[in-house]
DNA sequence: CTGTTAGCGCTTTCAT
DNA sequence: ATGAAAGCGCTAACAG
């Protein structure tokens, strides 16, 4: 069943059926109504592939993430998908698994399926691959990565803002020995959090002890190891800020098993506000990075990029900042 | 850039290029080699939409789930996607949000995009919508739902097995007052767990007290409420089995806030083994439903269904059972 | 406002 | 083993 059958049954040409579907305002209301009836009656769905083939637009958007089982991403994916459904678009999701080879595969799939645009929400991206997209002039929205050529835009998470709030919060609670468990430092996003921590403390006149600076991997295990180191210190910290919630959860386990209590013995702050952060015991004070903000901003920007055939040029900002804020729960307390 | 350019540059017809890509064995090795060189050199990707249009096969599979932010699903999606990538397929994901209207939308999208098959991994499905798929003879794999017509197959999670193991485990630990917090009872999958609990206890000669049977909603909140009821009882249970992990986590919070301890005062067992289950304090004893098993089984079955144009007939089972097993962690203890 | 018609890029007979 | 050509279902010029 196809557009010709509909046309025949409605006694119009296929062009009129096509117009009724795509540009109803250009069709006589009565004709349109008749066509619509037939479409309904025949339960006709236009073939998107034929449509894409001739028009060059697929109404598909690509969404590339690191790993859907990383709790940072499901909410992002969901909000992005909600936007897509609302705007009559399909999305194709690619998991890179933090592997550049898989990332290349993802991009290839996106190109093959002729996506109208791609949102790359992973924290590191090979500029070569971005060049590939730019060469085909596929609109791209990036996260924490320099935009690659025209029709490309970057979203930056305001890590500093959140870390500053976290530091100030602990300072206000009279903490002075504050440790930091960083993420993997090859990531720009991890370094941004670490340096925000250091600079804020210094600007408040506190020198950061080397021992109090640990490095994790943004996973539970890294938090576990780092916290073990911290507890071995002669003078342990009274508070710890972790570069993300998973790290904080790892730290929490260690503290608990050492017979210490949060927040009574040690205050703990996370980062991201994944959904489990409010379910830990005690609920975790953390910096929220709104995944729905991120998704909506990314989608909206991408949609705008897709609509403009030309470069976005100077008229638009090439970068947008995503706010972050401290959410106080029960893992921090005054000393 | 298209297949004609490749053909011209390799001095062959477009048919030969097409064959080189799809049926290399039918092409002279030397010709094929020449064509392949040109393809590489031009960095040519075949247009999947043109391909689908003419062949009728899209190499896309649909995956419908309830809600990607429900921790049951990310691992399922990931494994399913892994399979798809391995087999050179694309997947389109649909979130129903537990809403029949959205489910209808998902199915419509799948049909529009001409998926080769659909895996519907939600727990409840409108038979009418399944009929729509059957009518278009789209292969379908269902979860805990009766198969709908030909080219359709059902996967059943062996809830009883897991619940039986959980009950036996608690019985072996000398628990006799065991409570059960059920899921929403309009779901067949929730009822299956509840009745497995009751029947196992009865077959062990223990009558189930009405008071000990609570109903939740498979979310945190339901677990919270149900556990509050349980703690109000004159004689509270020594152990609780929850219909899923989210429910158990809700219960855990309440127990903790009541000043009681798990497992010292109350043993607690969950169901699903979501990734957070091993991160609770204490780590949760729970019944594992392997999402990767589920995904791989679903994918494999779907692939088989897609390859057979005809009905699967009697040769194949119309239903497969997914095993479940107790994972003992530290939320249960002998009394 | 509506119809005619030429492709979009590919696969697939049917010849050779 | 290869090529010529038809056509998948649709959109978009163009003509009327």
XYZ file of C-alpha atoms (C1' of nucleotides) in Angstrom:
702
model
C 0.000 0.000 0.000
C 1.379 3.335 -1.068
C 0.675 6.894 -1.998
C -0.646 5.879 -5.432
C -3.362 3.742 -3.943
C -4.391 6.601 -1.742
C -4.353 8.923 -4.739
C -6.478 6.585 -6.805
C -9.021 6.046 -4.067
C -9.269 9.780 -3.379
C -9.347 10.536 -7.109
C -6.438 12.955 -6.988
C -2.814 12.815 -8.080
C -0.021 11.522 -5.877
C 1.276 15.072 -5.682
C -1.896 16.177 -3.983
C -1.664 13.372 -1.468
C 1.918 14.343 -0.767
C 0.884 17.953 -0.310
C -1.961 17.025 1.982
C 0.557 15.330 4.211
C 3.374 17.849 4.024
C 1.921 21.232 3.115
C -1.820 21.048 3.820
C -2.177 24.810 3.435
C -1.476 24.461 -0.250
C -4.415 22.156 -0.763
C -8.092 22.940 -1.115
C -9.580 22.169 2.301
C -12.271 19.949 0.825
C -9.828 17.954 -1.248
C -7.526 17.661 1.738
C -10.355 16.371 3.843
C -11.206 13.715 1.299
C -7.591 12.626 1.088
C -7.279 12.495 4.840
C -10.307 10.262 5.072
C -8.796 7.810 2.637
C -5.478 7.878 4.473
C -7.239 7.063 7.714
C -9.413 4.438 6.117
C -6.470 2.700 4.495
C -4.348 3.215 7.605
C -1.660 4.594 5.355
C 1.824 5.437 6.680
C 4.177 7.223 4.314
C 7.379 5.331 3.647
C 10.069 7.318 5.422
C 12.828 5.800 3.362
C 11.349 6.901 0.078
C 10.818 10.269 1.630
C 14.389 10.536 2.803
C 15.713 9.346 -0.509
C 14.077 12.061 -2.479
C 14.156 14.919 0.000
C 17.568 14.318 1.505
C 16.162 14.813 5.007
C 15.689 11.769 7.211
C 14.149 13.398 10.291
C 16.562 11.242 12.266
C 18.923 12.672 14.848
C 21.916 10.814 16.208
C 22.679 10.753 19.911
C 26.084 9.468 20.893
C 26.771 8.722 24.545
C 29.476 6.844 26.395
C 27.471 4.123 28.038
C 23.791 3.837 28.772
C 24.523 1.847 31.941
C 26.399 4.835 33.332
C 23.679 6.427 35.456
C 24.469 9.841 34.077
C 22.958 8.982 30.710
C 19.497 7.417 30.990
C 17.845 10.656 32.022
C 19.661 12.489 29.267
C 18.525 9.962 26.695
C 14.983 10.070 27.934
C 14.666 13.838 27.772
C 16.292 13.897 24.376
C 13.920 11.256 23.131
C 10.951 13.138 24.543
C 11.997 16.166 22.559
C 12.421 14.073 19.453
C 8.995 12.489 19.736
C 7.442 15.900 20.290
C 9.123 17.228 17.170
C 8.302 14.204 15.045
C 11.852 12.988 14.845
C 13.443 9.621 15.295
C 16.668 9.117 17.179
C 19.456 6.652 16.769
C 21.555 6.043 19.846
C 25.191 5.052 19.833
C 27.164 3.773 22.815
C 30.878 4.362 22.473
C 31.841 2.378 25.566
C 34.632 4.935 25.964
C 36.297 3.313 22.966
C 37.455 5.515 20.070
C 36.973 2.615 17.649
C 33.372 2.221 18.669
C 32.964 5.956 18.418
C 34.136 5.750 14.825
C 31.595 2.980 14.253
C 28.849 5.114 15.771
C 29.660 8.002 13.485
C 29.735 5.731 10.498
C 26.298 4.373 11.365
C 24.986 7.914 11.725
C 26.321 8.881 8.329
C 24.985 5.724 6.717
C 21.541 6.328 8.107
C 21.708 9.907 6.913
C 20.959 11.579 10.214
C 20.024 15.241 9.948
C 22.299 16.040 12.880
C 24.239 14.503 15.749
C 24.549 15.279 19.433
C 27.788 13.883 20.802
C 27.442 13.830 24.560
C 30.625 11.944 25.411
C 33.374 13.728 27.220
C 36.170 13.084 24.795
C 36.011 13.069 21.046
C 38.545 12.507 18.341
C 38.826 15.699 16.250
C 39.377 13.541 13.165
C 35.935 12.048 13.481
C 34.406 15.448 13.974
C 36.140 16.565 10.813
C 34.413 13.730 8.983
C 31.055 15.081 10.105
C 32.028 18.628 9.242
C 33.153 17.522 5.789
C 29.702 16.122 5.143
C 28.384 19.274 6.743
C 26.282 17.374 9.255
C 25.141 19.647 12.094
C 26.771 18.695 15.357
C 26.302 19.575 19.003
C 29.219 18.742 21.251
C 29.759 18.553 24.978
C 32.830 20.129 26.553
C 34.730 19.872 23.287
C 35.777 22.594 20.882
C 33.301 22.946 18.014
C 34.485 21.478 14.765
C 33.888 23.710 11.830
C 30.631 25.323 10.742
C 27.193 23.982 11.678
C 28.660 22.895 14.964
C 28.103 24.122 18.477
C 29.422 23.321 21.912
C 27.624 22.936 25.212
C 29.778 23.475 28.251
C 28.848 22.321 31.686
C 29.660 24.958 34.252
C 31.708 22.688 36.472
C 33.320 25.590 38.286
C 30.012 26.978 39.508
C 28.989 23.728 41.161
C 32.379 23.017 42.680
C 32.533 26.552 44.048
C 29.176 26.090 45.729
C 30.313 22.788 47.185
C 33.519 24.285 48.572
C 31.725 27.300 49.990
C 29.136 25.033 51.580
C 31.800 23.006 53.376
C 33.703 26.118 54.369
C 30.535 27.559 55.866
C 30.260 24.335 57.830
C 33.731 25.060 59.284
C 35.547 22.371 57.355
C 39.144 23.250 56.601
C 40.723 19.908 55.774
C 38.799 19.183 52.597
C 39.936 16.401 50.302
C 39.160 16.061 46.616
C 38.889 12.836 44.657
C 39.384 13.746 41.027
C 38.233 11.889 37.943
C 40.567 10.551 35.268
C 42.723 13.552 34.514
C 43.020 12.931 30.812
C 39.448 14.186 30.630
C 39.091 17.897 30.309
C 35.869 17.710 32.300
C 37.672 16.031 35.214
C 40.474 18.568 35.170
C 37.955 21.405 35.152
C 36.431 20.133 38.386
C 39.786 19.617 40.024
C 41.128 23.038 39.173
C 37.902 24.717 40.252
C 38.346 23.012 43.621
C 41.934 24.144 44.018
C 41.383 27.693 42.892
C 38.342 28.188 45.081
C 40.154 26.973 48.143
C 43.164 29.144 47.384
C 41.023 32.189 46.816
C 39.622 31.560 50.273
C 43.137 31.579 51.652
C 43.469 27.855 52.179
C 46.451 25.998 50.760
C 45.633 22.615 49.398
C 47.661 19.791 50.846
C 49.073 17.366 48.334
C 47.888 14.377 50.379
C 44.312 15.537 50.219
C 44.272 15.436 46.427
C 43.425 11.965 45.200
C 42.643 10.688 41.743
C 39.894 8.224 40.889
C 38.312 7.067 37.656
C 34.735 8.311 37.907
C 33.669 4.813 38.861
C 32.944 3.158 42.187
C 36.308 1.422 42.335
C 38.282 4.622 41.996
C 36.326 6.155 44.843
C 36.996 3.126 46.998
C 40.745 3.203 46.448
C 41.059 6.934 46.854
C 39.091 6.933 50.094
C 41.220 4.153 51.482
C 44.252 6.333 50.879
C 42.561 9.238 52.555
C 41.730 7.198 55.649
C 45.322 6.078 55.965
C 46.458 9.660 56.398
C 47.807 10.657 59.807
C 45.347 13.482 59.891
C 42.343 12.528 57.861
C 40.125 15.081 56.117
C 36.913 16.234 57.756
C 35.223 16.498 54.397
C 35.595 15.038 50.915
C 34.380 16.269 47.564
C 34.212 13.637 44.864
C 34.424 14.430 41.172
C 31.238 12.468 40.564
C 28.570 10.563 42.458
C 29.863 7.122 41.593
C 33.173 8.077 43.162
C 31.342 9.387 46.216
C 29.403 6.147 46.525
C 32.631 4.178 46.472
C 34.030 6.469 49.152
C 30.873 6.117 51.221
C 31.240 2.359 51.330
C 34.819 2.576 52.561
C 33.983 5.097 55.238
C 31.164 2.910 56.457
C 33.279 -0.221 56.540
C 35.980 1.619 58.465
C 33.408 2.086 61.197
C 33.109 5.793 60.598
C 29.936 7.666 59.888
C 28.792 10.171 57.303
C 28.274 12.993 58.049
C 29.216 12.654 61.741
C 32.847 11.780 61.140
C 33.298 12.842 57.541
C 31.202 15.038 55.301
C 30.869 13.907 51.714
C 29.837 15.743 48.546
C 29.251 14.194 45.134
C 28.794 15.573 41.644
C 26.140 14.918 38.957
C 23.144 14.074 41.137
C 22.425 10.733 39.534
C 19.108 9.315 40.594
C 20.670 7.079 43.215
C 22.297 9.968 44.991
C 19.136 10.553 47.002
C 18.920 6.859 47.879
C 22.252 6.371 49.569
C 22.426 6.178 53.310
C 22.606 9.068 54.146
C 21.236 10.778 51.031
C 24.125 12.424 49.253
C 24.748 16.146 49.117
C 25.828 16.683 45.541
C 26.088 19.087 42.643
C 23.270 18.689 40.221
C 23.917 18.729 36.517
C 20.443 18.755 35.071
C 20.315 16.091 32.405
C 17.010 17.353 31.125
C 18.431 20.866 30.730
C 21.333 19.391 28.907
C 19.131 17.298 26.645
C 16.685 20.072 25.881
C 19.454 22.563 25.184
C 21.260 20.093 22.968
C 18.121 19.174 21.089
C 17.021 22.747 20.585
C 20.438 23.816 19.388
C 20.633 20.878 17.028
C 17.184 21.561 15.645
C 18.206 25.142 14.953
C 21.409 24.027 13.281
C 19.503 21.556 11.134
C 17.012 24.155 9.985
C 19.715 26.532 8.822
C 21.297 25.135 5.717
C 24.060 27.674 5.937
C 26.643 28.140 8.642
C 25.359 29.524 11.863
C 27.913 32.291 11.433
C 28.325 35.063 13.947
C 24.676 35.605 14.708
C 24.562 32.681 17.122
C 26.776 31.862 20.037
C 29.021 28.981 19.273
C 28.856 27.838 22.865
C 26.285 27.591 25.628
C 26.823 27.126 29.345
C 24.853 24.571 31.349
C 24.360 25.637 34.958
C 25.156 23.412 37.936
C 23.995 23.801 41.512
C 24.578 22.274 44.902
C 21.796 20.112 46.285
C 22.109 19.865 50.049
C 21.049 16.550 51.483
C 22.283 14.741 54.521
C 25.877 13.721 53.870
C 27.326 17.034 55.063
C 27.320 18.584 58.519
C 29.058 21.322 60.471
C 32.001 20.595 62.734
C 28.560 10.605 -4.183
C 26.810 7.385 -5.057
C 27.073 3.963 -6.545
C 27.232 5.347 -10.097
C 30.356 7.324 -9.372
C 31.949 4.245 -7.936
C 30.891 2.275 -10.995
C 32.306 4.851 -13.369
C 35.615 5.089 -11.573
C 35.958 1.301 -11.432
C 34.804 0.980 -15.051
C 32.015 -1.440 -14.212
C 28.224 -1.215 -14.044
C 26.327 -0.217 -10.929
C 25.069 -3.776 -10.742
C 28.588 -5.039 -10.270
C 29.270 -2.544 -7.527
C 26.082 -3.611 -5.805
C 27.105 -7.251 -6.110
C 30.568 -6.556 -4.788
C 28.968 -5.139 -1.684
C 26.175 -7.658 -1.203
C 27.164 -10.899 -2.889
C 30.934 -10.778 -3.457
C 31.031 -14.474 -4.343
C 29.169 -13.710 -7.533
C 31.843 -11.316 -8.734
C 35.170 -12.027 -10.357
C 37.732 -11.636 -7.559
C 39.850 -9.238 -9.573
C 36.912 -7.049 -10.488
C 35.731 -7.120 -6.905
C 39.136 -6.051 -5.714
C 39.195 -3.118 -8.105
C 35.745 -2.040 -6.981
C 36.664 -2.320 -3.347
C 39.667 -0.088 -3.875
C 37.499 2.605 -5.392
C 34.969 2.305 -2.605
C 37.698 2.778 -0.049
C 39.305 5.582 -1.969
C 36.023 7.458 -2.343
C 35.023 6.621 1.211
C 31.708 5.455 -0.161
C 28.816 4.485 2.132
C 25.792 2.922 0.497
C 22.599 4.848 1.108
C 20.574 2.684 3.460
C 17.335 4.377 2.558
C 17.651 3.618 -1.128
C 18.574 0.107 -0.165
C 15.567 -0.301 2.064
C 13.283 1.200 -0.511
C 14.151 -1.315 -3.154
C 14.803 -4.381 -1.048
C 12.078 -3.962 1.547
C 14.527 -4.787 4.327
C 15.742 -1.957 6.556
C 18.146 -3.837 8.826
C 16.536 -1.902 11.656
C 15.094 -3.590 14.729
C 12.733 -1.890 17.132
C 13.182 -2.165 20.883
C 10.293 -1.016 23.014
C 10.809 -0.604 26.746
C 8.863 1.056 29.520
C 11.322 3.654 30.664
C 15.033 3.924 30.202
C 15.398 5.621 33.605
C 14.021 2.494 35.254
C 17.259 0.758 36.253
C 16.015 -2.529 34.895
C 16.391 -1.359 31.319
C 19.776 0.215 30.616
C 21.631 -3.082 30.769
C 19.007 -4.684 28.588
C 19.299 -1.918 26.026
C 23.046 -2.092 26.057
C 23.234 -5.825 25.464
C 20.606 -5.608 22.775
C 22.495 -2.831 21.065
C 25.737 -4.789 21.287
C 24.063 -7.645 19.482
C 22.705 -5.295 16.868
C 26.071 -3.689 16.174
C 27.660 -7.122 15.902
C 25.059 -8.190 13.377
C 25.202 -4.987 11.375
C 21.793 -3.799 12.435
C 20.474 -0.518 13.659
C 18.040 -0.212 16.516
C 15.296 2.239 17.242
C 14.289 2.548 20.865
C 10.864 3.485 22.110
C 9.953 4.456 25.679
C 6.323 3.853 26.494
C 6.423 5.548 29.885
C 3.872 2.931 30.929
C 1.365 4.791 28.779
C -0.685 2.846 26.210
C -0.953 5.946 24.026
C 2.791 6.295 23.871
C 3.032 2.600 23.178
C 0.792 3.100 20.183
C 3.055 5.935 19.073
C 6.100 3.709 19.440
C 4.560 1.032 17.293
C 3.571 3.555 14.689
C 7.142 4.865 14.524
C 8.431 1.329 14.135
C 6.079 0.643 11.268
C 6.878 3.960 9.602
C 10.586 3.278 9.755
C 9.975 -0.179 8.363
C 11.712 -2.124 11.094
C 12.450 -5.733 10.228
C 11.225 -6.815 13.653
C 10.323 -5.552 17.122
C 11.190 -6.659 20.634
C 8.585 -5.426 23.076
C 10.103 -5.698 26.523
C 7.399 -3.952 28.500
C 5.334 -5.948 30.908
C 1.919 -5.115 29.587
C 0.881 -4.761 25.996
C -2.390 -3.996 24.316
C -3.359 -6.992 22.156
C -4.838 -4.590 19.616
C -1.456 -3.078 18.944
C 0.101 -6.487 18.616
C -2.557 -7.339 16.103
C -1.467 -4.330 14.066
C 2.049 -5.727 13.920
C 0.797 -9.201 13.099
C -1.364 -7.810 10.313
C 1.718 -6.295 8.715
C 3.441 -9.564 9.520
C 6.268 -7.869 11.385
C 8.223 -10.364 13.503
C 7.735 -9.729 17.190
C 9.325 -10.919 20.402
C 7.282 -10.329 23.528
C 7.968 -10.480 27.236
C 5.540 -12.222 29.566
C 2.711 -11.704 27.106
C 0.915 -14.202 24.948
C 2.332 -14.288 21.412
C 0.173 -12.566 18.849
C -0.220 -14.525 15.681
C 2.492 -15.969 13.481
C 6.070 -14.677 13.396
C 5.744 -13.894 17.054
C 7.396 -15.442 20.085
C 7.254 -14.959 23.822
C 10.013 -14.831 26.384
C 8.938 -15.670 29.902
C 10.933 -14.789 32.946
C 10.941 -17.667 35.401
C 9.737 -15.629 38.344
C 8.754 -18.701 40.325
C 12.261 -20.139 40.292
C 13.806 -17.020 41.813
C 11.096 -16.512 44.384
C 11.334 -20.159 45.419
C 15.057 -19.794 45.964
C 14.497 -16.649 47.994
C 11.890 -18.309 50.202
C 13.999 -21.418 50.705
C 16.995 -19.267 51.571
C 15.069 -17.447 54.294
C 13.539 -20.662 55.560
C 17.005 -22.188 55.836
C 17.933 -19.142 57.889
C 15.099 -20.051 60.293
C 12.815 -17.238 59.292
C 9.137 -18.088 59.644
C 7.448 -14.723 59.681
C 8.237 -13.674 56.134
C 6.475 -10.722 54.580
C 6.033 -10.036 50.892
C 5.699 -6.655 49.236
C 4.066 -7.236 45.898
C 4.188 -5.093 42.787
C 1.144 -3.558 41.106
C -1.178 -6.517 40.824
C -2.639 -5.571 37.477
C 0.662 -6.756 36.055
C 0.835 -10.422 35.305
C 4.533 -10.356 36.186
C 3.802 -8.973 39.650
C 1.083 -11.538 40.277
C 3.430 -14.325 39.222
C 5.914 -13.325 41.885
C 3.274 -13.005 44.554
C 1.679 -16.355 43.882
C 5.065 -18.072 43.710
C 5.735 -16.700 47.182
C 2.451 -17.889 48.606
C 2.568 -21.323 47.054
C 6.141 -21.985 48.102
C 5.424 -21.066 51.677
C 2.304 -23.201 51.718
C 4.107 -26.158 50.234
C 6.543 -25.799 53.116
C 3.646 -26.001 55.537
C 3.541 -22.356 56.465
C 0.326 -20.424 56.254
C 0.701 -16.906 55.004
C -0.712 -14.238 57.257
C -2.820 -11.636 55.561
C -1.007 -8.830 57.377
C 2.308 -9.912 55.976
C 1.139 -9.480 52.393
C 1.600 -5.903 51.278
C 1.255 -4.291 47.892
C 3.616 -1.721 46.418
C 4.093 -0.280 42.954
C 7.544 -1.482 41.932
C 8.921 1.921 42.807
C 10.681 3.293 45.857
C 7.576 4.964 47.220
C 5.539 1.780 47.267
C 8.295 0.026 49.187
C 8.390 2.843 51.685
C 4.671 2.769 52.355
C 4.441 -0.992 52.523
C 7.353 -1.251 54.944
C 5.807 1.378 57.179
C 2.710 -0.794 57.382
C 4.806 -3.812 58.177
C 6.625 -2.047 60.997
C 3.335 -1.007 62.546
C 2.345 -4.641 63.020
C 2.128 -5.959 66.581
C 4.453 -8.724 65.613
C 6.673 -7.570 62.798
C 8.183 -9.931 60.232
C 11.728 -11.173 60.664
C 12.246 -11.107 56.910
C 10.804 -9.341 53.895
C 10.857 -10.264 50.234
C 10.191 -7.404 47.864
C 8.792 -7.861 44.378
C 11.640 -5.806 42.957
C 14.811 -4.035 44.071
C 13.344 -0.559 43.964
C 10.708 -1.702 46.421
C 13.397 -3.254 48.607
C 15.377 -0.021 48.562
C 12.324 1.891 49.719
C 11.836 -0.637 52.489
C 15.493 -0.430 53.465
C 15.242 3.311 53.987
C 12.245 2.937 56.282
C 13.860 0.195 58.339
C 16.956 2.305 58.747
C 15.011 5.376 59.800
C 13.043 3.339 62.319
C 16.348 2.667 64.040
C 16.390 -0.966 63.039
C 19.156 -2.732 61.185
C 19.347 -4.971 58.149
C 20.040 -7.846 58.446
C 20.344 -7.860 62.278
C 16.729 -6.975 62.950
C 15.134 -7.718 59.600
C 16.370 -9.672 56.608
C 15.545 -8.229 53.228
C 15.480 -9.754 49.749
C 14.966 -7.896 46.495
C 14.261 -8.961 42.928
C 15.926 -8.015 39.595
C 19.470 -7.342 40.780
C 19.685 -3.858 39.344
C 23.208 -2.496 39.392
C 22.560 -0.449 42.492
C 21.577 -3.527 44.497
C 25.194 -4.284 45.332
C 25.755 -0.681 46.418
C 23.144 -0.393 49.112
C 24.200 -0.552 52.725
C 24.242 -3.486 53.316
C 24.507 -4.903 49.784
C 21.176 -6.428 48.875
C 20.483 -10.138 48.629
C 18.309 -10.360 45.559
C 17.088 -12.506 42.699
C 19.003 -11.843 39.533
C 17.197 -11.570 36.256
C 20.025 -11.425 33.777
C 19.340 -8.558 31.438
C 22.037 -9.651 29.075
C 20.521 -13.142 28.841
C 17.209 -11.556 28.187
C 18.592 -9.238 25.530
C 20.633 -11.894 23.780
C 17.746 -14.355 23.792
C 15.362 -11.713 22.491
C 17.746 -10.597 19.792
C 18.579 -14.104 18.646
C 14.940 -15.107 18.517
C 14.050 -11.973 16.608
C 16.856 -12.498 14.144
C 15.615 -16.016 13.511
C 12.062 -14.796 13.046
C 13.214 -12.126 10.618
C 15.170 -14.585 8.501
C 12.179 -16.875 8.059
C 9.691 -15.231 5.804
C 7.122 -17.831 6.677
C 5.532 -18.594 10.009
C 7.777 -20.232 12.515
C 5.169 -22.999 12.699
C 5.590 -25.959 14.973
C 9.285 -26.467 14.421
C 10.195 -23.788 16.920
C 9.027 -23.268 20.443
C 6.699 -20.362 20.721
C 8.019 -19.522 24.138
C 11.348 -19.487 25.945
C 12.031 -19.356 29.666
C 14.582 -16.960 31.148
C 16.180 -18.315 34.311
C 16.414 -16.375 37.569
C 18.654 -17.065 40.543
C 19.206 -15.854 44.054
C 22.317 -13.774 44.648
C 23.242 -13.878 48.320
C 24.735 -10.676 49.637
C 24.548 -9.180 53.061
C 20.963 -8.159 53.681
C 19.928 -11.576 54.980
C 21.043 -13.433 58.096
C 19.978 -16.355 60.252
C 17.916 -15.896 63.402
C -5.273 24.572 -6.591
C -3.984 20.356 -9.032
C -1.652 17.154 -12.207
C 2.429 15.439 -14.865
C 6.770 13.919 -14.607
C 11.573 13.363 -13.511
C 14.405 11.523 -10.580
C 16.546 10.296 -5.361
C 20.309 5.670 -5.038
C 19.945 1.364 -4.958
C 18.738 -3.836 -6.003
C 17.236 -7.145 -9.042
C 15.588 -9.497 -12.963
C 16.739 -10.573 -17.571
C 19.928 -10.703 -21.186
C 24.274 -11.518 -22.969
C 30.736 -12.821 -14.852
C 28.780 -8.558 -16.228
C 25.575 -4.966 -18.010
C 21.067 -2.656 -19.210
C 17.123 -1.231 -17.465
C 13.012 -1.293 -14.576
C 11.221 0.461 -10.566
C 10.883 0.663 -5.011
C 7.539 5.169 -2.929
C 7.970 9.484 -2.595
C 8.864 14.800 -3.380
C 9.434 18.884 -6.034
C 9.695 21.424 -10.301
C 6.974 22.837 -13.678
C 2.927 23.512 -16.291
C -1.638 24.415 -16.547
